[in-house]
Amino acid sequence: DGGRVVLWSNQGTWMHGEILAQGGLEIGDGGFVEISSHGCLDPQGYVSTLAPFGKTGTLLLDPSAVIIGPLADSGLSVVPPPYTFNALAANINDANLVALLGSNHITINAGVSGTAAQGSITVQSPLTWNSTNALTLISNATSSDFITINAAITNMNAGIATGSDCIVISSPNVTINADLSAASGDIRITGSTETTVNDPVNITTALTGSMIIRGGALSAETTGGGGIHFITADGDLDCPVTGDI
């Protein structure tokens, strides 16, 4: 198997190189790579946890807060010497993230440590990839954490196994302002306090993919006449919420 590589710091982590935690040429699964910091995160570089004859591994990005958009990867302002760390929400470039989804399952977990806008994930640019790898966004360390989807997230690959995840979004507060689409695999949305879907939005799974929306209240608000559509081709639509729909 590919083994484990962990880059972790109290103040700031740069990753501008290459990390390979791949499965063997004849047998074995991909490994696990973590790039994280209690302070600032600058997640540049290439990572691969591919396994030609096994399961692809996972890349975990663990900043205090993250914005996924068109800006270059960044997350620190550093003035040497001495080194001064000015905390910012980590910018993860959309094109770089899509490229990494070709060689890893990716989990982005925004934590509460650090002095940036803690516990938030905002998707500002569309993400479209064509692999069987899943994207998981998690921000659930405190009740005020949030994930906001302002641009479409689309997986075009039809080869994800039935019952496997494709897009996962989990936070106390989830706001969906753009389309989510999976050509195969499941879309899971968990807003333990509230999930809000604003029109016009389509959330679509194809083949036997299912859509699972869990947590507290579910609000689907239409104001512009575009409508909100939850669409499954041959899977399930599961909405077990404890509050109101």
PDB file of C-alpha atoms in Angstrom:
ATOM      1  CA  ASP A   1       0.000   0.000   0.000  1.00  0.00           C
ATOM      2  CA  GLY A   2       0.944   3.635  -0.364  1.00  0.00           C
ATOM      3  CA  GLY A   3       1.522   4.419   3.320  1.00  0.00           C
ATOM      4  CA  ARG A   4       1.043   7.784   5.050  1.00  0.00           C
ATOM      5  CA  VAL A   5       2.575  11.245   4.665  1.00  0.00           C
ATOM      6  CA  VAL A   6       1.614  14.018   7.099  1.00  0.00           C
ATOM      7  CA  LEU A   7       2.714  17.662   6.919  1.00  0.00           C
ATOM      8  CA  TRP A   8       1.530  19.498  10.007  1.00  0.00           C
ATOM      9  CA  SER A   9       2.437  22.719  11.803  1.00  0.00           C
ATOM     10  CA  ASN A  10       1.387  25.066  14.579  1.00  0.00           C
ATOM     11  CA  GLN A  11       1.897  28.281  12.588  1.00  0.00           C
ATOM     12  CA  GLY A  12       2.212  27.684   8.842  1.00  0.00           C
ATOM     13  CA  THR A  13       2.582  24.880   6.308  1.00  0.00           C
ATOM     14  CA  TRP A  14       3.894  25.295   2.756  1.00  0.00           C
ATOM     15  CA  MET A  15       3.688  22.407   0.306  1.00  0.00           C
ATOM     16  CA  HIS A  16       5.260  23.404  -3.014  1.00  0.00           C
ATOM     17  CA  GLY A  17       6.743  20.027  -3.962  1.00  0.00           C
ATOM     18  CA  GLU A  18       5.554  16.528  -4.837  1.00  0.00           C
ATOM     19  CA  ILE A  19       4.173  13.789  -2.580  1.00  0.00           C
ATOM     20  CA  LEU A  20       3.580  10.246  -3.865  1.00  0.00           C
ATOM     21  CA  ALA A  21       1.773   7.675  -1.701  1.00  0.00           C
ATOM     22  CA  GLN A  22       0.757   5.311  -4.471  1.00  0.00           C
ATOM     23  CA  GLY A  23      -0.188   1.670  -4.507  1.00  0.00           C
ATOM     24  CA  GLY A  24       2.193  -0.931  -5.864  1.00  0.00           C
ATOM     25  CA  LEU A  25       2.661  -1.723  -9.546  1.00  0.00           C
ATOM     26  CA  GLU A  26       1.027  -5.151  -9.090  1.00  0.00           C
ATOM     27  CA  ILE A  27      -0.998  -4.947  -5.859  1.00  0.00           C
ATOM     28  CA  GLY A  28      -1.921  -2.529  -3.081  1.00  0.00           C
ATOM     29  CA  ASP A  29      -4.077   0.519  -2.376  1.00  0.00           C
ATOM     30  CA  GLY A  30      -3.177   4.181  -2.430  1.00  0.00           C
ATOM     31  CA  GLY A  31      -2.133   5.800   0.811  1.00  0.00           C
ATOM     32  CA  PHE A  32      -3.090   8.846   2.872  1.00  0.00           C
ATOM     33  CA  VAL A  33      -1.612  12.347   2.626  1.00  0.00           C
ATOM     34  CA  GLU A  34      -2.436  15.159   5.052  1.00  0.00           C
ATOM     35  CA  ILE A  35      -1.425  18.805   4.581  1.00  0.00           C
ATOM     36  CA  SER A  36      -2.595  20.848   7.552  1.00  0.00           C
ATOM     37  CA  SER A  37      -1.824  23.643   9.981  1.00  0.00           C
ATOM     38  CA  HIS A  38      -3.248  25.096  13.169  1.00  0.00           C
ATOM     39  CA  GLY A  39      -2.338  28.455  11.676  1.00  0.00           C
ATOM     40  CA  CYS A  40      -1.944  29.125   7.941  1.00  0.00           C
ATOM     41  CA  LEU A  41      -1.918  26.778   4.973  1.00  0.00           C
ATOM     42  CA  ASP A  42      -0.319  27.175   1.539  1.00  0.00           C
ATOM     43  CA  PRO A  43      -1.313  23.955  -0.273  1.00  0.00           C
ATOM     44  CA  GLN A  44       0.591  24.135  -3.548  1.00  0.00           C
ATOM     45  CA  GLY A  45       2.288  21.163  -5.175  1.00  0.00           C
ATOM     46  CA  TYR A  46       1.329  17.789  -6.611  1.00  0.00           C
ATOM     47  CA  VAL A  47      -0.031  14.794  -4.691  1.00  0.00           C
ATOM     48  CA  SER A  48      -0.890  11.318  -5.974  1.00  0.00           C
ATOM     49  CA  THR A  49      -2.407   8.398  -4.062  1.00  0.00           C
ATOM     50  CA  LEU A  50      -3.328   6.431  -7.192  1.00  0.00           C
ATOM     51  CA  ALA A  51      -3.223   2.645  -7.195  1.00  0.00           C
ATOM     52  CA  PRO A  52      -3.228   0.899 -10.593  1.00  0.00           C
ATOM     53  CA  PHE A  53      -4.491  -2.373  -9.072  1.00  0.00           C
ATOM     54  CA  GLY A  54      -6.204  -1.130  -5.917  1.00  0.00           C
ATOM     55  CA  LYS A  55      -8.229   1.691  -4.391  1.00  0.00           C
ATOM     56  CA  THR A  56      -7.181   5.312  -4.741  1.00  0.00           C
ATOM     57  CA  GLY A  57      -6.142   6.923  -1.468  1.00  0.00           C
ATOM     58  CA  THR A  58      -7.096  10.237   0.140  1.00  0.00           C
ATOM     59  CA  LEU A  59      -5.606  13.718   0.287  1.00  0.00           C
ATOM     60  CA  LEU A  60      -6.717  15.677   3.369  1.00  0.00           C
ATOM     61  CA  LEU A  61      -6.381  19.466   3.350  1.00  0.00           C
ATOM     62  CA  ASP A  62      -6.971  20.828   6.841  1.00  0.00           C
ATOM     63  CA  PRO A  63      -6.871  24.646   7.048  1.00  0.00           C
ATOM     64  CA  SER A  64      -8.709  26.868   9.526  1.00  0.00           C
ATOM     65  CA  ALA A  65     -10.762  28.311   6.628  1.00  0.00           C
ATOM     66  CA  VAL A  66     -10.713  27.982   2.852  1.00  0.00           C
ATOM     67  CA  ILE A  67     -11.908  29.757  -0.284  1.00  0.00           C
ATOM     68  CA  ILE A  68     -11.962  27.688  -3.490  1.00  0.00           C
ATOM     69  CA  GLY A  69     -11.719  30.052  -6.443  1.00  0.00           C
ATOM     70  CA  PRO A  70      -9.654  31.493  -9.288  1.00  0.00           C
ATOM     71  CA  LEU A  71      -6.878  32.995  -7.159  1.00  0.00           C
ATOM     72  CA  ALA A  72      -3.514  31.301  -6.832  1.00  0.00           C
ATOM     73  CA  ASP A  73      -2.986  28.864  -3.964  1.00  0.00           C
ATOM     74  CA  SER A  74      -2.022  30.823  -0.874  1.00  0.00           C
ATOM     75  CA  GLY A  75      -2.674  31.051   2.793  1.00  0.00           C
ATOM     76  CA  LEU A  76       0.157  32.931   4.417  1.00  0.00           C
ATOM     77  CA  SER A  77       1.941  36.200   4.257  1.00  0.00           C
ATOM     78  CA  VAL A  78       5.523  35.643   5.392  1.00  0.00           C
ATOM     79  CA  VAL A  79       8.277  38.182   5.980  1.00  0.00           C
ATOM     80  CA  PRO A  80      11.684  36.564   6.700  1.00  0.00           C
ATOM     81  CA  PRO A  81      13.641  36.883   8.879  1.00  0.00           C
ATOM     82  CA  PRO A  82      12.204  36.659  11.445  1.00  0.00           C
ATOM     83  CA  TYR A  83       9.210  34.811  10.025  1.00  0.00           C
ATOM     84  CA  THR A  84       5.913  36.610  10.557  1.00  0.00           C
ATOM     85  CA  PHE A  85       2.735  34.660   9.876  1.00  0.00           C
ATOM     86  CA  ASN A  86      -0.323  36.686   8.901  1.00  0.00           C
ATOM     87  CA  ALA A  87      -3.288  34.342   8.935  1.00  0.00           C
ATOM     88  CA  LEU A  88      -5.558  34.324   5.902  1.00  0.00           C
ATOM     89  CA  ALA A  89      -8.225  31.967   4.709  1.00  0.00           C
ATOM     90  CA  ALA A  90      -6.409  29.469   2.486  1.00  0.00           C
ATOM     91  CA  ASN A  91      -7.018  30.095  -1.214  1.00  0.00           C
ATOM     92  CA  ILE A  92      -7.195  26.808  -3.104  1.00  0.00           C
ATOM     93  CA  ASN A  93      -7.091  27.397  -6.844  1.00  0.00           C
ATOM     94  CA  ASP A  94     -10.005  25.733  -8.636  1.00  0.00           C
ATOM     95  CA  ALA A  95      -7.906  24.363 -11.505  1.00  0.00           C
ATOM     96  CA  ASN A  96      -5.309  22.926  -9.119  1.00  0.00           C
ATOM     97  CA  LEU A  97      -8.018  21.275  -7.044  1.00  0.00           C
ATOM     98  CA  VAL A  98      -9.601  19.713 -10.152  1.00  0.00           C
ATOM     99  CA  ALA A  99      -6.177  18.394 -11.199  1.00  0.00           C
ATOM    100  CA  LEU A 100      -5.654  16.831  -7.763  1.00  0.00           C
ATOM    101  CA  LEU A 101      -9.080  15.157  -8.005  1.00  0.00           C
ATOM    102  CA  GLY A 102      -7.629  13.192 -10.907  1.00  0.00           C
ATOM    103  CA  SER A 103      -5.163  11.469  -8.573  1.00  0.00           C
ATOM    104  CA  ASN A 104      -6.855  11.464  -5.135  1.00  0.00           C
ATOM    105  CA  HIS A 105     -10.075  11.371  -3.216  1.00  0.00           C
ATOM    106  CA  ILE A 106      -9.989  14.811  -1.575  1.00  0.00           C
ATOM    107  CA  THR A 107     -11.298  15.862   1.826  1.00  0.00           C
ATOM    108  CA  ILE A 108     -11.169  19.526   2.833  1.00  0.00           C
ATOM    109  CA  ASN A 109     -11.808  19.902   6.548  1.00  0.00           C
ATOM    110  CA  ALA A 110     -11.923  23.465   7.878  1.00  0.00           C
ATOM    111  CA  GLY A 111     -11.087  23.483  11.578  1.00  0.00           C
ATOM    112  CA  VAL A 112     -11.355  25.974  14.423  1.00  0.00           C
ATOM    113  CA  SER A 113      -7.650  26.584  15.014  1.00  0.00           C
ATOM    114  CA  GLY A 114      -5.964  29.692  13.698  1.00  0.00           C
ATOM    115  CA  THR A 115      -6.932  33.340  13.430  1.00  0.00           C
ATOM    116  CA  ALA A 116      -8.554  33.309   9.984  1.00  0.00           C
ATOM    117  CA  ALA A 117     -12.311  33.120   9.373  1.00  0.00           C
ATOM    118  CA  GLN A 118     -12.476  29.899  11.266  1.00  0.00           C
ATOM    119  CA  GLY A 119     -14.482  26.910  10.201  1.00  0.00           C
ATOM    120  CA  SER A 120     -15.706  28.185   6.835  1.00  0.00           C
ATOM    121  CA  ILE A 121     -15.536  26.775   3.303  1.00  0.00           C
ATOM    122  CA  THR A 122     -16.665  28.853   0.329  1.00  0.00           C
ATOM    123  CA  VAL A 123     -16.738  27.579  -3.262  1.00  0.00           C
ATOM    124  CA  GLN A 124     -16.460  30.607  -5.551  1.00  0.00           C
ATOM    125  CA  SER A 125     -15.538  28.976  -8.895  1.00  0.00           C
ATOM    126  CA  PRO A 126     -17.061  25.997 -10.754  1.00  0.00           C
ATOM    127  CA  LEU A 127     -15.425  22.609 -10.164  1.00  0.00           C
ATOM    128  CA  THR A 128     -15.744  19.972 -12.903  1.00  0.00           C
ATOM    129  CA  TRP A 129     -13.761  16.732 -12.945  1.00  0.00           C
ATOM    130  CA  ASN A 130     -13.905  13.354 -14.678  1.00  0.00           C
ATOM    131  CA  SER A 131     -12.613  10.649 -12.368  1.00  0.00           C
ATOM    132  CA  THR A 132     -14.087   8.196  -9.873  1.00  0.00           C
ATOM    133  CA  ASN A 133     -12.640  10.211  -6.985  1.00  0.00           C
ATOM    134  CA  ALA A 134     -14.900  11.944  -4.459  1.00  0.00           C
ATOM    135  CA  LEU A 135     -14.802  15.503  -3.142  1.00  0.00           C
ATOM    136  CA  THR A 136     -15.704  15.895   0.538  1.00  0.00           C
ATOM    137  CA  LEU A 137     -16.137  19.294   2.205  1.00  0.00           C
ATOM    138  CA  ILE A 138     -16.380  19.305   6.020  1.00  0.00           C
ATOM    139  CA  SER A 139     -16.700  22.187   8.451  1.00  0.00           C
ATOM    140  CA  ASN A 140     -18.289  21.004  11.659  1.00  0.00           C
ATOM    141  CA  ALA A 141     -16.089  21.836  14.630  1.00  0.00           C
ATOM    142  CA  THR A 142     -18.482  24.460  16.063  1.00  0.00           C
ATOM    143  CA  SER A 143     -22.178  25.237  15.695  1.00  0.00           C
ATOM    144  CA  SER A 144     -21.437  28.482  13.813  1.00  0.00           C
ATOM    145  CA  ASP A 145     -19.347  26.879  11.049  1.00  0.00           C
ATOM    146  CA  PHE A 146     -20.657  27.099   7.507  1.00  0.00           C
ATOM    147  CA  ILE A 147     -20.173  25.905   3.944  1.00  0.00           C
ATOM    148  CA  THR A 148     -21.405  28.064   1.068  1.00  0.00           C
ATOM    149  CA  ILE A 149     -21.583  26.772  -2.509  1.00  0.00           C
ATOM    150  CA  ASN A 150     -21.655  29.742  -4.892  1.00  0.00           C
ATOM    151  CA  ALA A 151     -20.529  27.881  -8.032  1.00  0.00           C
ATOM    152  CA  ALA A 152     -21.451  24.546  -9.623  1.00  0.00           C
ATOM    153  CA  ILE A 153     -19.782  21.288  -8.579  1.00  0.00           C
ATOM    154  CA  THR A 154     -19.903  18.594 -11.292  1.00  0.00           C
ATOM    155  CA  ASN A 155     -18.444  15.109 -11.625  1.00  0.00           C
ATOM    156  CA  MET A 156     -18.765  13.769 -15.180  1.00  0.00           C
ATOM    157  CA  ASN A 157     -17.475  10.224 -14.590  1.00  0.00           C
ATOM    158  CA  ALA A 158     -20.013   7.394 -14.928  1.00  0.00           C
ATOM    159  CA  GLY A 159     -17.824   4.765 -13.266  1.00  0.00           C
ATOM    160  CA  ILE A 160     -18.396   5.379  -9.544  1.00  0.00           C
ATOM    161  CA  ALA A 161     -19.747   2.251  -7.867  1.00  0.00           C
ATOM    162  CA  THR A 162     -23.344   2.181  -6.630  1.00  0.00           C
ATOM    163  CA  GLY A 163     -23.462   3.275  -3.002  1.00  0.00           C
ATOM    164  CA  SER A 164     -20.161   5.156  -3.169  1.00  0.00           C
ATOM    165  CA  ASP A 165     -19.872   8.866  -2.534  1.00  0.00           C
ATOM    166  CA  CYS A 166     -19.194  11.435  -5.235  1.00  0.00           C
ATOM    167  CA  ILE A 167     -19.902  14.802  -3.576  1.00  0.00           C
ATOM    168  CA  VAL A 168     -20.161  15.166   0.222  1.00  0.00           C
ATOM    169  CA  ILE A 169     -20.928  18.434   2.032  1.00  0.00           C
ATOM    170  CA  SER A 170     -21.155  18.467   5.840  1.00  0.00           C
ATOM    171  CA  SER A 171     -21.443  21.448   8.197  1.00  0.00           C
ATOM    172  CA  PRO A 172     -23.837  22.830  10.796  1.00  0.00           C
ATOM    173  CA  ASN A 173     -24.930  25.415   8.222  1.00  0.00           C
ATOM    174  CA  VAL A 174     -24.965  24.629   4.495  1.00  0.00           C
ATOM    175  CA  THR A 175     -26.072  27.063   1.802  1.00  0.00           C
ATOM    176  CA  ILE A 176     -26.404  25.851  -1.787  1.00  0.00           C
ATOM    177  CA  ASN A 177     -26.554  28.666  -4.360  1.00  0.00           C
ATOM    178  CA  ALA A 178     -25.406  26.646  -7.399  1.00  0.00           C
ATOM    179  CA  ASP A 179     -25.944  23.290  -9.086  1.00  0.00           C
ATOM    180  CA  LEU A 180     -24.566  19.981  -7.829  1.00  0.00           C
ATOM    181  CA  SER A 181     -24.320  17.146 -10.347  1.00  0.00           C
ATOM    182  CA  ALA A 182     -22.925  13.600 -10.274  1.00  0.00           C
ATOM    183  CA  ALA A 183     -22.865  11.346 -13.340  1.00  0.00           C
ATOM    184  CA  SER A 184     -22.576   8.427 -10.902  1.00  0.00           C
ATOM    185  CA  GLY A 185     -22.236   7.938  -7.166  1.00  0.00           C
ATOM    186  CA  ASP A 186     -24.090   9.660  -4.338  1.00  0.00           C
ATOM    187  CA  ILE A 187     -24.490  13.287  -3.341  1.00  0.00           C
ATOM    188  CA  ARG A 188     -24.652  13.703   0.442  1.00  0.00           C
ATOM    189  CA  ILE A 189     -25.542  17.000   2.121  1.00  0.00           C
ATOM    190  CA  THR A 190     -25.605  17.269   5.915  1.00  0.00           C
ATOM    191  CA  GLY A 191     -26.500  20.548   7.612  1.00  0.00           C
ATOM    192  CA  SER A 192     -26.868  19.606  11.266  1.00  0.00           C
ATOM    193  CA  THR A 193     -28.467  22.991  12.000  1.00  0.00           C
ATOM    194  CA  GLU A 194     -29.874  24.008   8.614  1.00  0.00           C
ATOM    195  CA  THR A 195     -29.466  23.394   4.896  1.00  0.00           C
ATOM    196  CA  THR A 196     -30.661  26.199   2.624  1.00  0.00           C
ATOM    197  CA  VAL A 197     -31.089  25.758  -1.136  1.00  0.00           C
ATOM    198  CA  ASN A 198     -31.694  28.972  -3.077  1.00  0.00           C
ATOM    199  CA  ASP A 199     -33.138  29.062  -6.594  1.00  0.00           C
ATOM    200  CA  PRO A 200     -32.435  28.471  -9.377  1.00  0.00           C
ATOM    201  CA  VAL A 201     -30.610  25.269  -8.367  1.00  0.00           C
ATOM    202  CA  ASN A 202     -30.552  21.728  -9.748  1.00  0.00           C
ATOM    203  CA  ILE A 203     -29.153  18.890  -7.629  1.00  0.00           C
ATOM    204  CA  THR A 204     -28.834  15.864  -9.906  1.00  0.00           C
ATOM    205  CA  THR A 205     -27.599  12.278  -9.637  1.00  0.00           C
ATOM    206  CA  ALA A 206     -27.511   9.938 -12.625  1.00  0.00           C
ATOM    207  CA  LEU A 207     -27.490   6.151 -13.123  1.00  0.00           C
ATOM    208  CA  THR A 208     -28.133   4.540  -9.699  1.00  0.00           C
ATOM    209  CA  GLY A 209     -26.736   7.423  -7.663  1.00  0.00           C
ATOM    210  CA  SER A 210     -28.718   8.571  -4.633  1.00  0.00           C
ATOM    211  CA  MET A 211     -29.216  11.968  -3.013  1.00  0.00           C
ATOM    212  CA  ILE A 212     -29.102  12.089   0.782  1.00  0.00           C
ATOM    213  CA  ILE A 213     -29.935  15.308   2.663  1.00  0.00           C
ATOM    214  CA  ARG A 214     -29.688  15.009   6.455  1.00  0.00           C
ATOM    215  CA  GLY A 215     -29.589  17.145   9.569  1.00  0.00           C
ATOM    216  CA  GLY A 216     -31.733  19.922  11.010  1.00  0.00           C
ATOM    217  CA  ALA A 217     -34.107  22.062   8.985  1.00  0.00           C
ATOM    218  CA  LEU A 218     -34.213  22.066   5.185  1.00  0.00           C
ATOM    219  CA  SER A 219     -35.184  25.331   3.478  1.00  0.00           C
ATOM    220  CA  ALA A 220     -35.707  25.533  -0.282  1.00  0.00           C
ATOM    221  CA  GLU A 221     -36.323  29.179  -1.085  1.00  0.00           C
ATOM    222  CA  THR A 222     -37.594  30.360  -4.482  1.00  0.00           C
ATOM    223  CA  THR A 223     -37.663  34.060  -5.179  1.00  0.00           C
ATOM    224  CA  GLY A 224     -36.627  34.476  -8.816  1.00  0.00           C
ATOM    225  CA  GLY A 225     -38.955  31.989 -10.466  1.00  0.00           C
ATOM    226  CA  GLY A 226     -36.145  29.692 -11.606  1.00  0.00           C
ATOM    227  CA  GLY A 227     -37.222  26.838  -9.396  1.00  0.00           C
ATOM    228  CA  ILE A 228     -35.371  24.214  -7.350  1.00  0.00           C
ATOM    229  CA  HIS A 229     -35.082  20.653  -8.671  1.00  0.00           C
ATOM    230  CA  PHE A 230     -33.931  17.511  -6.883  1.00  0.00           C
ATOM    231  CA  ILE A 231     -33.387  14.897  -9.624  1.00  0.00           C
ATOM    232  CA  THR A 232     -32.323  11.247  -9.412  1.00  0.00           C
ATOM    233  CA  ALA A 233     -32.212   9.060 -12.514  1.00  0.00           C
ATOM    234  CA  ASP A 234     -32.611   5.661 -10.845  1.00  0.00           C
ATOM    235  CA  GLY A 235     -31.549   6.194  -7.230  1.00  0.00           C
ATOM    236  CA  ASP A 236     -33.166   7.383  -4.019  1.00  0.00           C
ATOM    237  CA  LEU A 237     -33.995  10.809  -2.624  1.00  0.00           C
ATOM    238  CA  ASP A 238     -33.583  10.572   1.161  1.00  0.00           C
ATOM    239  CA  CYS A 239     -34.369  13.601   3.370  1.00  0.00           C
ATOM    240  CA  PRO A 240     -34.486  12.511   7.039  1.00  0.00           C
ATOM    241  CA  VAL A 241     -34.316  15.901   8.811  1.00  0.00           C
ATOM    242  CA  THR A 242     -35.185  16.540  12.442  1.00  0.00           C
ATOM    243  CA  GLY A 243     -36.576  20.027  11.879  1.00  0.00           C
ATOM    244  CA  ASP A 244     -38.878  21.515   9.284  1.00  0.00           C
ATOM    245  CA  ILE A 245     -38.934  21.067   5.498  1.00  0.00           C
TER     246      ILE A 245
END
